[in-house]
Short mmCIF file of C-alpha atoms and ligand atoms in Angstrom, two decimals:
data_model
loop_
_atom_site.label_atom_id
_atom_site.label_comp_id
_atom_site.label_asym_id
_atom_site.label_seq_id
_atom_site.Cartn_x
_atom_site.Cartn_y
_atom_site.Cartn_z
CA UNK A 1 0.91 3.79 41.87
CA UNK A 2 4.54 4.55 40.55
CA UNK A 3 6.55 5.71 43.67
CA UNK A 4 9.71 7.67 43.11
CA UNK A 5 12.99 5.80 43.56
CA UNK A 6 16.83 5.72 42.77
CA UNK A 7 18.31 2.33 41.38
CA UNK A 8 22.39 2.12 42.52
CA UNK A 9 24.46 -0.01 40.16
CA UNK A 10 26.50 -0.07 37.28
CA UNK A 11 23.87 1.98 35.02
CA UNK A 12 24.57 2.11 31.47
CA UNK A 13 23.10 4.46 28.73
CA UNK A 14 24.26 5.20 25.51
CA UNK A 15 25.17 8.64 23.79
CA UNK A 16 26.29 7.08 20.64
CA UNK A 17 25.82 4.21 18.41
CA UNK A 18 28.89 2.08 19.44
CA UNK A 19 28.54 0.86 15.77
CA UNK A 20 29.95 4.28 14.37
CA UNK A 21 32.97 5.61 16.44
CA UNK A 22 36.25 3.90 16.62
CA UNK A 23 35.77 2.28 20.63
CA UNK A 24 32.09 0.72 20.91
CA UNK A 25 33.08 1.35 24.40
CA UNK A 26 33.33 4.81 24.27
CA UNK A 27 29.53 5.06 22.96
CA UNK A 28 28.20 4.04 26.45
CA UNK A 29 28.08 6.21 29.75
CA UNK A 30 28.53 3.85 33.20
CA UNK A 31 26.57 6.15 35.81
CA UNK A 32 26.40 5.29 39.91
CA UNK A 33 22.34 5.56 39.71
CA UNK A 34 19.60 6.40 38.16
CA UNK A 35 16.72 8.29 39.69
CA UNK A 36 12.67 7.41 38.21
CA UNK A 37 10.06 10.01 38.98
CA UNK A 38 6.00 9.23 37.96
CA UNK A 39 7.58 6.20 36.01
CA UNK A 40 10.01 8.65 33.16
CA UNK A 41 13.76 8.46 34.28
CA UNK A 42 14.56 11.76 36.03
CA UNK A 43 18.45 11.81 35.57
CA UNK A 44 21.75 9.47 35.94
CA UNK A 45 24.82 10.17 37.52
CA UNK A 46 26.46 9.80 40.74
CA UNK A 47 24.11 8.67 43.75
CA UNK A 48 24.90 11.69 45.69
CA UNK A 49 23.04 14.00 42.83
CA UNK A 50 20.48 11.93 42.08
CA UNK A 51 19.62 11.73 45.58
CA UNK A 52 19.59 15.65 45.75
CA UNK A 53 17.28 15.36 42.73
CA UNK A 54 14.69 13.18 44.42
CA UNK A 55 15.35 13.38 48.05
CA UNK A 56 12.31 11.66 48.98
CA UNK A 57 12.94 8.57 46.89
CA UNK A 58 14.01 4.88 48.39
CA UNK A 59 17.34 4.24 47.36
CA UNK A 60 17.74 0.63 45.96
CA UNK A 61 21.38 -0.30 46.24
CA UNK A 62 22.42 -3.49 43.48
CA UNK A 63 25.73 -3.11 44.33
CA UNK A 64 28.15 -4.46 41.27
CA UNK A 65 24.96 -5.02 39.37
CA UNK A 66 24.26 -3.31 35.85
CA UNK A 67 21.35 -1.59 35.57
CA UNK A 68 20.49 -0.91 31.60
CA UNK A 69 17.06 -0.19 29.44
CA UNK A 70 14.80 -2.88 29.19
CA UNK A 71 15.63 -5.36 26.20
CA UNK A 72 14.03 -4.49 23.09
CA UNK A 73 12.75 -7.46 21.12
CA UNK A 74 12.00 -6.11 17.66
CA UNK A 75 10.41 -9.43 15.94
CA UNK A 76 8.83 -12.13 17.54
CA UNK A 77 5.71 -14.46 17.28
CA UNK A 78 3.92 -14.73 20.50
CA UNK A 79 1.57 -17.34 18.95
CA UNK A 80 4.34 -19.79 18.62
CA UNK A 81 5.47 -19.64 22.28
CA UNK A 82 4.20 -23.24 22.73
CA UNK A 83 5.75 -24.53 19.68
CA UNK A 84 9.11 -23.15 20.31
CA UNK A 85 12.50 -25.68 19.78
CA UNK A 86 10.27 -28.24 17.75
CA UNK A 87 13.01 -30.56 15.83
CA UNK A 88 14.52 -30.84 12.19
CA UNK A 89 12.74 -28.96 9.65
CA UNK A 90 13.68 -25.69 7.20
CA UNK A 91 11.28 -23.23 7.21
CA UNK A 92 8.63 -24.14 4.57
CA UNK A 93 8.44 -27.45 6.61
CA UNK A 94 8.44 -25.82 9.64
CA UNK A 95 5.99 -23.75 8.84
CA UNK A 96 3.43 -26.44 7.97
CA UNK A 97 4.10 -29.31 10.06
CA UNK A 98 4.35 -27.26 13.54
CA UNK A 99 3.64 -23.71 12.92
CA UNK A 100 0.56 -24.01 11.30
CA UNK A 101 -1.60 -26.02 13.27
CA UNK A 102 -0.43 -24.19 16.01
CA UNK A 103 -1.57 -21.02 14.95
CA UNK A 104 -4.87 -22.37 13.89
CA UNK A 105 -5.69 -22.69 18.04
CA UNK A 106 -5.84 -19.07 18.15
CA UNK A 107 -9.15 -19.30 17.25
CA UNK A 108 -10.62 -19.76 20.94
CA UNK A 109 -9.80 -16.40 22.54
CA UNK A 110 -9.46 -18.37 25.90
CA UNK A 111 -6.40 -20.35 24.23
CA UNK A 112 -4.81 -16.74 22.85
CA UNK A 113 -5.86 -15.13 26.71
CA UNK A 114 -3.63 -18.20 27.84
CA UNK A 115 -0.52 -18.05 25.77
CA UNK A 116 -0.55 -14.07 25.66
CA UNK A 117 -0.07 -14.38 29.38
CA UNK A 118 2.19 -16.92 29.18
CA UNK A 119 4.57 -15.36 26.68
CA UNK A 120 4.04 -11.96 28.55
CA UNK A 121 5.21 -13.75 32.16
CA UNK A 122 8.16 -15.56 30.38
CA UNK A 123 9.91 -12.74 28.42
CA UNK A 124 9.38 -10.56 31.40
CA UNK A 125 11.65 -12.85 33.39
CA UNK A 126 13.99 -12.67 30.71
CA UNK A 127 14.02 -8.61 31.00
CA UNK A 128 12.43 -7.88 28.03
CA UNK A 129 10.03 -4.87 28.22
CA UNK A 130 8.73 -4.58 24.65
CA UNK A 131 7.94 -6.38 21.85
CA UNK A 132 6.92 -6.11 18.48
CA UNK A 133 5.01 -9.31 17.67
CA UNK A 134 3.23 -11.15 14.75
CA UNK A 135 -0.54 -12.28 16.42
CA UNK A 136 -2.54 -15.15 13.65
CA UNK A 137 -4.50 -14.43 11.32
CA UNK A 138 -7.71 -14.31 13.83
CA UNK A 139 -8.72 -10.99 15.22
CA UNK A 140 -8.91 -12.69 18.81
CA UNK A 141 -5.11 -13.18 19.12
CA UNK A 142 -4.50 -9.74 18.90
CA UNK A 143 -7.55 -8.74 20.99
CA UNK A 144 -5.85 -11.15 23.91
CA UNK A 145 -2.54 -9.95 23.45
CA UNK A 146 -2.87 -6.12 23.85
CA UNK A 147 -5.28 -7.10 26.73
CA UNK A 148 -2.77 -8.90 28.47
CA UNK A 149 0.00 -6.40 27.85
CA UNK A 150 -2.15 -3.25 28.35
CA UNK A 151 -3.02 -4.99 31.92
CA UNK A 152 0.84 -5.00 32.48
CA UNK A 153 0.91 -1.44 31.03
CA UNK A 154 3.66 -2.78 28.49
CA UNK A 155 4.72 -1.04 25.01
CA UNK A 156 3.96 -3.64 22.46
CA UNK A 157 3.61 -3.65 18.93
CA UNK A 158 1.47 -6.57 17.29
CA UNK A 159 -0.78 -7.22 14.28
CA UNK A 160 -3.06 -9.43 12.39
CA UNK A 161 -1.16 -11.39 10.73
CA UNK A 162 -2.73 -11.47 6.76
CA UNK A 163 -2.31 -14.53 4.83
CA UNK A 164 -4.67 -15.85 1.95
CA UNK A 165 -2.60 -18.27 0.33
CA UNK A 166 -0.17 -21.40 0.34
CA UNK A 167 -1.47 -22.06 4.32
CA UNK A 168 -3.96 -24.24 5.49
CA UNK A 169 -7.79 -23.78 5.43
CA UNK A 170 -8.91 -22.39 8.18
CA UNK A 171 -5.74 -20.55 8.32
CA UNK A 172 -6.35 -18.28 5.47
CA UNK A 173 -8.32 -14.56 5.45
CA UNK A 174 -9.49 -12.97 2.32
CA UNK A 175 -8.17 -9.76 0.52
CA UNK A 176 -11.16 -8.23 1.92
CA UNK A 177 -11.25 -9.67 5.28
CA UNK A 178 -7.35 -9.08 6.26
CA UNK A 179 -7.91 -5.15 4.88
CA UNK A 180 -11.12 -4.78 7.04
CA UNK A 181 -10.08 -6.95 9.83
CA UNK A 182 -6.44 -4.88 10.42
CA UNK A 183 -8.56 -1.83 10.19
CA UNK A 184 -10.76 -2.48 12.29
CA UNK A 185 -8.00 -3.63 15.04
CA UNK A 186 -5.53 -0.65 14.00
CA UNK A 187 -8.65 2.00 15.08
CA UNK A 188 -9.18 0.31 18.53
CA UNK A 189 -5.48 -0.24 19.55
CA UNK A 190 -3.21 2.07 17.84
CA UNK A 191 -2.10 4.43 20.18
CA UNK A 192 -4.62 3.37 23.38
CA UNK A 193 -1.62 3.26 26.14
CA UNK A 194 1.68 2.05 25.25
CA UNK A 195 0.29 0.16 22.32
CA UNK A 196 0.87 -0.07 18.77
CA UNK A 197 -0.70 -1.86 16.14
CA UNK A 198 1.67 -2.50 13.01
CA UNK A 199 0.44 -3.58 9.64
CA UNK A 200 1.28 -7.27 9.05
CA UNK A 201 1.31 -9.78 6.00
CA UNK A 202 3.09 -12.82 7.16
CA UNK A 203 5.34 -12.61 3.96
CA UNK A 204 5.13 -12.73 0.13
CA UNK A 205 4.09 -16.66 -0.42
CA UNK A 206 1.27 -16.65 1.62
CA UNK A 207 -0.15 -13.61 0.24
CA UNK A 208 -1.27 -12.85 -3.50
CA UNK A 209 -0.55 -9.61 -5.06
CA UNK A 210 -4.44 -8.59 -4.49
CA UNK A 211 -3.55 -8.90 -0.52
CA UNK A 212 -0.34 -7.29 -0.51
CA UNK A 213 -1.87 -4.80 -2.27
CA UNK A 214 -4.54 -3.58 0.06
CA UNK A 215 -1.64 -4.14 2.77
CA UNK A 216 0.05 -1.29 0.95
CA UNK A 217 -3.26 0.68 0.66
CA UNK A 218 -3.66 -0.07 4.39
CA UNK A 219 -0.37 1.67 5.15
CA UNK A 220 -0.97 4.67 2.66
CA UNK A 221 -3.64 5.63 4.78
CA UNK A 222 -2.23 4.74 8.20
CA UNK A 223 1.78 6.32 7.69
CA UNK A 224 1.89 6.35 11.15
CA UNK A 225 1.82 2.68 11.69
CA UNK A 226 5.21 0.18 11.37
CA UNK A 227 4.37 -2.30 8.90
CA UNK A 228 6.16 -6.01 9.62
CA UNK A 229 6.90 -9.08 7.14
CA UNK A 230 9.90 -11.07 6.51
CA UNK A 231 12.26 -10.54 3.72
CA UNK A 232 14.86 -13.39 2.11
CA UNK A 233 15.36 -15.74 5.28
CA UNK A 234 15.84 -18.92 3.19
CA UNK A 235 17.62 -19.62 -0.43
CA UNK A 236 14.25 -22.26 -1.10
CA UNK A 237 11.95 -19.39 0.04
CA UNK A 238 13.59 -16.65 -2.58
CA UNK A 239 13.39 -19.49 -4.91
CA UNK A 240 9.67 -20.13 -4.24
CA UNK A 241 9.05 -15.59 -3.77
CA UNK A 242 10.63 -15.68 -7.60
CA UNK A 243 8.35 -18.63 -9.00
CA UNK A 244 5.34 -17.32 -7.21
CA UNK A 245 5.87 -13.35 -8.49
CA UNK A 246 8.03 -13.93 -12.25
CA UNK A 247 8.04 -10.19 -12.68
CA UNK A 248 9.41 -9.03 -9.57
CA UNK A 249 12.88 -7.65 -9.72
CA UNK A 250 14.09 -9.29 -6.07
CA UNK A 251 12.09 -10.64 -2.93
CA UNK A 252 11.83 -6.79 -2.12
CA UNK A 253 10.23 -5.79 -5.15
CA UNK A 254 7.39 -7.95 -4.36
CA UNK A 255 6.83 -5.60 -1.29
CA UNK A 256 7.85 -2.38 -2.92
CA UNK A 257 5.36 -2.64 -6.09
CA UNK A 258 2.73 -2.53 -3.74
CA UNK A 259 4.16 0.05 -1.17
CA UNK A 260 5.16 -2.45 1.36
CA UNK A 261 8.55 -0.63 1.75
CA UNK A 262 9.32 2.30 3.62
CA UNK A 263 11.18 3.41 6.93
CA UNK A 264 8.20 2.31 8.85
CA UNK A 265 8.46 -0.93 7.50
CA UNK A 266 10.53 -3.97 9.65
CA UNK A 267 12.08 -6.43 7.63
CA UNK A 268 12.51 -9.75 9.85
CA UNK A 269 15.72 -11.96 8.99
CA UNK A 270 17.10 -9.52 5.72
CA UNK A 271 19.86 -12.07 5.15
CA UNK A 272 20.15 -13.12 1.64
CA UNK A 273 20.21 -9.52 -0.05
CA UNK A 274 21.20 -8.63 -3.53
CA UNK A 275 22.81 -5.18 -4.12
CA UNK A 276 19.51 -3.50 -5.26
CA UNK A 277 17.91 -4.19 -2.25
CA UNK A 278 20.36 -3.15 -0.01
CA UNK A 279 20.28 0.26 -1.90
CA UNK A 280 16.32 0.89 -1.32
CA UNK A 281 16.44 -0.37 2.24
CA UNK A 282 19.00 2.13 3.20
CA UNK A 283 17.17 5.14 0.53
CA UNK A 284 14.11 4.19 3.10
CA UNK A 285 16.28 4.05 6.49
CA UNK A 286 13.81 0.59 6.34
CA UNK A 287 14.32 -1.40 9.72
CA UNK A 288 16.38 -4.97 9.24
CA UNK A 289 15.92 -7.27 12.56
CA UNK A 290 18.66 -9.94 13.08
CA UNK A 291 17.28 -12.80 14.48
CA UNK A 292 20.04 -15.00 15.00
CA UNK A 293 18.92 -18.04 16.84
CA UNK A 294 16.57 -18.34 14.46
CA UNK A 295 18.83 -18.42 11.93
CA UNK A 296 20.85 -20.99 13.08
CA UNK A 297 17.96 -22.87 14.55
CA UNK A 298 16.15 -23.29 11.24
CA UNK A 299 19.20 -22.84 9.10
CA UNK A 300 18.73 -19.94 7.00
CA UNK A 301 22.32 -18.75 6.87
CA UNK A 302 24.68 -15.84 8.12
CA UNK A 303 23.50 -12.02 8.85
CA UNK A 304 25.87 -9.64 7.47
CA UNK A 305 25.53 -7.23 10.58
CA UNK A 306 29.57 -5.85 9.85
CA UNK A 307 28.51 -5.26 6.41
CA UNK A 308 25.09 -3.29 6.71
CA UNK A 309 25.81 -1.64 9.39
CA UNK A 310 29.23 -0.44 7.66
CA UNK A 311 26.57 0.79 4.64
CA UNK A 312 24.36 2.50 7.27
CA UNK A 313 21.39 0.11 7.94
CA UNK A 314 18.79 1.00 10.37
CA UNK A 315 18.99 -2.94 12.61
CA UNK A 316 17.34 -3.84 15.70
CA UNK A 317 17.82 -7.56 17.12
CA UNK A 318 15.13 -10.25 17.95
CA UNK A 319 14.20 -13.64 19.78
CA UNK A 320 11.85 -14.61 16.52
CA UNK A 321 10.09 -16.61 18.84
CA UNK A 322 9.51 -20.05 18.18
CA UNK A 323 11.60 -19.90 15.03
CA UNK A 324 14.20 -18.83 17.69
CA UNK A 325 14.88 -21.07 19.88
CA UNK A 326 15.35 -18.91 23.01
CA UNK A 327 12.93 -16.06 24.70
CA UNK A 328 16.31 -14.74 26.10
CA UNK A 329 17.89 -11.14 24.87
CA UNK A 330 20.76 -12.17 26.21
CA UNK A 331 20.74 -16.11 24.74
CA UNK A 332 19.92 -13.73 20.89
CA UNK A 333 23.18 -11.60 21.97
CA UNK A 334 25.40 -14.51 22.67
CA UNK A 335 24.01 -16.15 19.07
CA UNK A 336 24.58 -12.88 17.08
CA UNK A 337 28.34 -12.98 18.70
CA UNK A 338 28.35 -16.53 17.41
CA UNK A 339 27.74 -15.12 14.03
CA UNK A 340 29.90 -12.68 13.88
CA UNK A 341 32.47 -14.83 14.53
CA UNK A 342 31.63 -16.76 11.88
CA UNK A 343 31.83 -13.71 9.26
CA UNK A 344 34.97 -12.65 10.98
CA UNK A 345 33.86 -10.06 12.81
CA UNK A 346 34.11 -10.15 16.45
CA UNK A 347 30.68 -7.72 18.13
CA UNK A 348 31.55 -5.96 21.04
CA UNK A 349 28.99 -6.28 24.38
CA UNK A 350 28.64 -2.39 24.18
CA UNK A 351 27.38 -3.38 20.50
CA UNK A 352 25.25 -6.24 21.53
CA UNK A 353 23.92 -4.28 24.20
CA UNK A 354 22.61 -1.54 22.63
CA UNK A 355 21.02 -3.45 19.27
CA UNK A 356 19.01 -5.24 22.15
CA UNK A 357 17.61 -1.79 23.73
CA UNK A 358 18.40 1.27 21.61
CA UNK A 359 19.22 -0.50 18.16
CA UNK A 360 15.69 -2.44 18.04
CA UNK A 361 13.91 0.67 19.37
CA UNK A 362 15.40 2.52 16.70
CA UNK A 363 14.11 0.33 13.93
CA UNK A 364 10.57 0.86 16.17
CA UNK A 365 10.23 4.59 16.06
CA UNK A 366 10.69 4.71 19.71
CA UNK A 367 13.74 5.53 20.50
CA UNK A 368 12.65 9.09 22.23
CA UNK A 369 10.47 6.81 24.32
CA UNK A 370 12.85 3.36 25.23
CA UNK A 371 15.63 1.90 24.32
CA UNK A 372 18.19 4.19 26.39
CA UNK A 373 18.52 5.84 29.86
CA UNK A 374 17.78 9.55 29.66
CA UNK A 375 15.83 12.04 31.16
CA UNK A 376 12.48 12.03 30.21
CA UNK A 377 12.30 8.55 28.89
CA UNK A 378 9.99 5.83 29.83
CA UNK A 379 11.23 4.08 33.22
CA UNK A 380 11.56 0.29 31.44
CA UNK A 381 14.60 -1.07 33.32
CA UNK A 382 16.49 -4.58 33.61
CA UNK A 383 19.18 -4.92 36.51
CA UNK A 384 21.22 -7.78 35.60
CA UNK A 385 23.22 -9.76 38.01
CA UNK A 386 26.86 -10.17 36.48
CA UNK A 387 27.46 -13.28 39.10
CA UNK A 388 24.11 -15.21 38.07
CA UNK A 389 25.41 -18.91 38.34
CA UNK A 390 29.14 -20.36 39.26
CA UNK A 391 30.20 -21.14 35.79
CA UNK A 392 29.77 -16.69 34.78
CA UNK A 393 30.84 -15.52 38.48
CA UNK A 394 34.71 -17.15 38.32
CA UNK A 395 34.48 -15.60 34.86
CA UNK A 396 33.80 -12.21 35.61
CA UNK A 397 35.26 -12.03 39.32
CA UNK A 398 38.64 -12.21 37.53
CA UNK A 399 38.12 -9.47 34.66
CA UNK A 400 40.16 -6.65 34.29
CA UNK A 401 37.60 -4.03 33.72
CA UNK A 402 33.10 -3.55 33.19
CA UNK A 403 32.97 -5.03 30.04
CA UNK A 404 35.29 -8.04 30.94
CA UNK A 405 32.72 -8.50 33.88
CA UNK A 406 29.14 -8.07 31.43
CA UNK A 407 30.90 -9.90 28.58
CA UNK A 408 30.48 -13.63 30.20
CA UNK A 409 26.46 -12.85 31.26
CA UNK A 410 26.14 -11.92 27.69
CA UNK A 411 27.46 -14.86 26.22
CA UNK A 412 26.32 -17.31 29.21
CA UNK A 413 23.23 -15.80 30.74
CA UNK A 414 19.83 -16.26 30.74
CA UNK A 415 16.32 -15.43 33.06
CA UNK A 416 18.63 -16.72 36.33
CA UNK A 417 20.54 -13.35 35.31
CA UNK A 418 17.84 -10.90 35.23
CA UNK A 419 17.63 -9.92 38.95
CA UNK A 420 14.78 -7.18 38.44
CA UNK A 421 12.89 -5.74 35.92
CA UNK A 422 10.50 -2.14 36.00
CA UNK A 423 8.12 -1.54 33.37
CA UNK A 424 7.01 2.30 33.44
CA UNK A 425 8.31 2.72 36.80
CA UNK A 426 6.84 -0.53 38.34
CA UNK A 427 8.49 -3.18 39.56
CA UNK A 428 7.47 -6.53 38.21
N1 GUN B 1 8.44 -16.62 7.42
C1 GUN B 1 7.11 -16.56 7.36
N2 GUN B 1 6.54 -16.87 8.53
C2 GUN B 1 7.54 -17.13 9.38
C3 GUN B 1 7.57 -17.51 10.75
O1 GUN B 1 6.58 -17.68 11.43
N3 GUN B 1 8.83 -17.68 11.28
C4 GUN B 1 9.96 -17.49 10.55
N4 GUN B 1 11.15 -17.68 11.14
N5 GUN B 1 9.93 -17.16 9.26
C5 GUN B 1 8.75 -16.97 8.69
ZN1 ZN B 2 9.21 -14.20 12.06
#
């Protein structure tokens, strides 16, 4: 049963994208509390009026705490949960010497039930709420996840994810199979709950143009889905993308000649673009997710978030979980401020903030729904504890002003910072 209740804290929303005005800062709204009714958010603002708005409602005081949207993670691989921080390889490598034969366990339901659950109960900790995750090639994997997040009454997205080439056997579908087999999941879960199913073909080397193609056909006839893949994560994998498909124009084209690209469409990693496709995956308002631990994890080079976003790129941020090396939002923050740095362009927390809530539901279609504290938005809430260990507390009891105080949890936290978390109005 979702009760009615008023959270007190530092609550944060956004009315902006702190990407576009002059002050990120001045994007974001700092409230006294927020006040959840039948698990939507029924208003912020100062305790005494939301207490005249719900005057029935338990008041939960947090004190200095912030209260903010749960965090948004945008591309991740639940399957790979047990795999995660495995040593020393670039991504082809990685892919086949750990990813791989992990994947191929997701053949016994009981070992997907397992993992779903465990993924579910560790990025909860970390105050994520939603994710938008890859599943294996078997229909099982994504049968166990939205199980275990419809149990939780979580929005997730997931998918089958197609492959018919350059994997292992026993790790491969058919054109047929991956076109019947993501229909067939995409008419039992899309849209049951808070679910989504997304259209998924791992990326362009492990599918041939006959697979992509249906993909596309897929899509045609199910606009309503998000389709996920990865674009131009590695210099060796554009290499490969360009021996494998000699008439393609760019790693996009090999999506776009099959009508793999559109605004629906998430493009995991986006980091080695060429001009041309930086032009059609703005003309699309496509979504781009920054993964940056994965990036420096596996090596695959420097996200040009000041540049795209500067040319009006639709970007979320994500884990990429196992390729990342962290389940945290905030560990992902701390790693995209890391790169930043390294292009020479310090991000702001009000900017890292709100590409892990608002900025990765945006590239999800869901930003009426999460993402943001507003009326009428789904009650998915994180109250993080700005004092969380020693080291952050003599950091932030000496800051000048809010963002001062968040800016060392960002950059330092992790699960010991996430003091509660509600998922449509329930507290986990
Ligand atoms: N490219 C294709 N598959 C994967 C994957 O599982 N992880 C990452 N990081 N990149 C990929
Ligand atoms: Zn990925």
């Amino acid at each position: 049963m979702q009760s009615d209740f008023i959270l007190q804290g530092h609550v944060l929303s956004y009315q902006a994208s702190p990407f576009e005005g002059d002050a990120p800062e001045a994007a974001a709204r700092i409230d006294q509390a927020v006040a959840v009714s039948g698990g939507k958010i029924a208003g912020a603002g100062s305790l005494e009026h939301m207490q005249a708005l719900l005057p029935q409602a338990e008041v939960i005081r947090h004190g200095e705490k912030l209260i903010l949207a749960g965090f948004v993670d945008a591309h991740v691989h639940y399957p790979q949960t047990a795999m995660i921080a495995s040593w020393g390889k670039r991504l082809i490598d990685w892919l086949n010497s750990y990813t791989f034969p992990e994947e191929m366990r997701f053949a016994d339901r009981a070992y997907a039930d397992e993992i779903s659950n465990r993924y579910l109960d560790l990025t909860v900790a970390n105050g994520t709420t939603t994710v938008c995750s890859f599943a294996t090639i078997h229909p099982e994997s994504v049968d166990a996840f939205f199980t275990a997040a419809q149990a939780r009454g979580q929005r997730v997205v997931a998918g089958k994810t197609c492959m018919n080439r350059n994997a292992p056997d026993g790790l491969q579908d058919t054109v047929q199979s991956a076109y019947d087999d993501s229909k067939a999941l995409l008419q039992r879960w899309h849209g049951v709950d808070r679910i989504e199913y997304a259209i998924t073909p791992r990326f362009s080397p492990t599918s041939t143009p006959e697979q992509l193609e249906v993909m596309g056909q897929l899509w045609a006839e199910h606009s309503d889905c998000l389709m996920q893949t990865h674009l131009s994560e590695q210099l060796d994998e554009i290499e490969w993308v360009k021996f494998l498909f000699p008439e393609a124009r760019d790693y996009l084209d090999t999506y776009e000649k099959f009508g793999l690209l559109g605004g629906k469409g998430l493009y995991g990693h986006a980091i080695h673009l060429e001009e041309r496709e930086r032009h059609q995956l703005r003309e699309h308002g496509a979504g781009l997710v920054h993964c940056p631990t994965s990036n420096t994890f596996i090596g695959s080079g420097l996200f040009d978030m000041a540049g795209l976003m500067a040319e009006g790129q639709n970007i979320g941020l994500a884990t990429d979980t196992g390729g990342g090396s962290s389940f945290s939002m905030l560990r992902t923050m701390a790693a995209a401020y890391e790169i930043g740095q390294l292009r020479g362009v310090p991000l702001h927390a009000s900017q890292l903030l709100w590409l892990a809530t608002q900025g990765s539901a945006r590239t999800l279609h869901m930003a009426d729904k999460i993402g943001n504290i507003a009326p009428g938005m789904e009650a998915d809430l994180v109250v993080l504890d700005l004092a969380s260990t020693p080291a952050i507390a003599q950091r932030s009891a000496c800051a000048n002003d809010l963002w001062e105080a968040i800016f060392p949890t960002v950059m330092m936290g992790d699960d010991r910072a996430v003091s509660e978390v509600w998922i449509n109005g329930k507290r986990q």
